[in-house]
Coordinates of C-alpha atoms in Angstrom, one line a residue:
X19 CA -65.8 51.2 36.6
X20 CA -63.0 51.5 33.6
X21 CA -63.3 54.8 31.5
X22 CA -61.5 55.6 28.6
X23 CA -60.2 58.5 26.8
X24 CA -59.8 58.2 23.1
X25 CA -56.6 59.4 21.3
X26 CA -58.6 62.3 19.2
X27 CA -61.2 63.0 21.6
X28 CA -61.5 66.9 22.0
X29 CA -61.9 67.1 26.0
X30 CA -60.3 70.6 26.1
X31 CA -63.4 72.2 26.6
X32 CA -64.2 70.7 30.3
X33 CA -61.4 72.6 32.0
X34 CA -60.9 76.4 31.9
X35 CA -58.3 77.1 34.6
X36 CA -56.0 74.6 36.9
X37 CA -54.4 75.5 40.4
X38 CA -51.1 73.8 40.0
X39 CA -47.8 74.5 42.1
X40 CA -46.0 72.8 44.9
X41 CA -47.1 71.6 48.2
X42 CA -47.2 74.9 50.6
X43 CA -47.0 77.6 47.8
X44 CA -51.0 79.4 48.2
X45 CA -52.8 76.7 45.8
X46 CA -55.4 76.6 49.1
X47 CA -55.4 80.2 49.7
X48 CA -56.3 80.6 46.0
X49 CA -58.8 77.7 46.6
X50 CA -60.6 79.9 49.0
X51 CA -61.5 82.6 46.1
X52 CA -62.0 80.6 43.2
X53 CA -64.4 77.6 45.1
X54 CA -67.5 78.4 43.3
X55 CA -66.1 77.1 39.8
X56 CA -63.3 74.6 41.2
X57 CA -64.4 70.7 40.9
X58 CA -64.2 69.5 44.8
X59 CA -61.3 70.2 46.7
X60 CA -58.2 68.9 45.0
X61 CA -57.9 67.0 41.7
X62 CA -54.8 65.1 41.0
X63 CA -55.6 62.4 38.5
X64 CA -53.2 63.6 35.8
X65 CA -50.2 63.2 38.4
X66 CA -50.9 59.4 38.3
X67 CA -51.9 59.5 34.9
X68 CA -55.9 58.6 35.0
X69 CA -57.0 60.7 32.4
X70 CA -60.0 59.0 31.8
X71 CA -61.0 59.5 35.7
X72 CA -60.3 63.4 35.5
X73 CA -62.6 63.5 32.2
X74 CA -65.0 61.3 34.0
X75 CA -65.0 63.7 36.5
X76 CA -65.0 67.0 34.9
X77 CA -68.3 66.0 32.4
X78 CA -70.2 64.7 36.0
X79 CA -69.9 68.5 37.1
X80 CA -69.1 70.6 34.0
X81 CA -71.5 73.9 33.9
X82 CA -71.2 76.3 30.8
X83 CA -72.3 78.9 32.8
X84 CA -69.2 79.3 35.0
X85 CA -65.2 79.0 34.1
X86 CA -64.2 75.5 35.5
X87 CA -61.1 74.5 37.1
X88 CA -59.3 72.7 39.7
X89 CA -56.6 72.5 42.3
X90 CA -53.5 70.1 42.9
X91 CA -50.7 71.4 44.2
X92 CA -48.7 68.4 43.2
X93 CA -49.2 69.2 39.2
X94 CA -46.3 71.6 38.2
X95 CA -43.8 69.0 38.4
X96 CA -45.3 65.7 37.0
X97 CA -48.0 66.5 34.7
X98 CA -47.3 69.3 32.7
X99 CA -47.0 66.6 29.3
X100 CA -50.6 65.6 30.4
X101 CA -51.9 69.3 30.2
X102 CA -50.2 70.2 27.0
X103 CA -51.9 66.5 25.2
X104 CA -55.3 67.0 26.8
X105 CA -55.7 70.7 28.2
X106 CA -53.3 72.6 25.9
X107 CA -55.7 76.0 25.9
X108 CA -56.4 75.7 29.8
X109 CA -54.9 78.1 31.4
X110 CA -52.5 77.1 34.1
X111 CA -52.3 78.9 37.7
X112 CA -48.9 78.6 39.0
X113 CA -48.4 78.5 42.9
X114 CA -44.5 79.9 43.6
X115 CA -42.7 80.6 46.9
X116 CA -39.5 82.3 47.9
X117 CA -37.5 78.8 48.7
X118 CA -36.7 79.9 52.2
X119 CA -40.1 80.6 53.1
X120 CA -41.1 77.7 51.4
X121 CA -38.8 75.6 53.7
X122 CA -40.1 77.6 56.7
X123 CA -43.5 77.0 56.2
X124 CA -42.9 73.1 55.6
X125 CA -41.2 72.9 58.5
X126 CA -43.5 74.6 60.6
X127 CA -46.6 72.3 58.9
X128 CA -45.1 69.1 60.3

């Protein structure tokens, strides 16, 4: 099914926060604490520029009684312009990690 987001559509209200960062920077640990308010496990539709699919999912799972957010450990390098355009008021929680510890974790993960 095809979805379309119009240029003047106000969709900012659908997303209160996003857990973003590089892989292995603690976004999954944060997910455990924020799970009751997240849309599913991970949503990386903005990484590939698929705003319409993201908006459809956000709309279907929206709850006005909670802060609504999602997690994507790839977003920090690819989607910042999408956030600025479509979700300018969304709070971004960025996972960062010391570079040596990051490489060590990545090495041990594989």
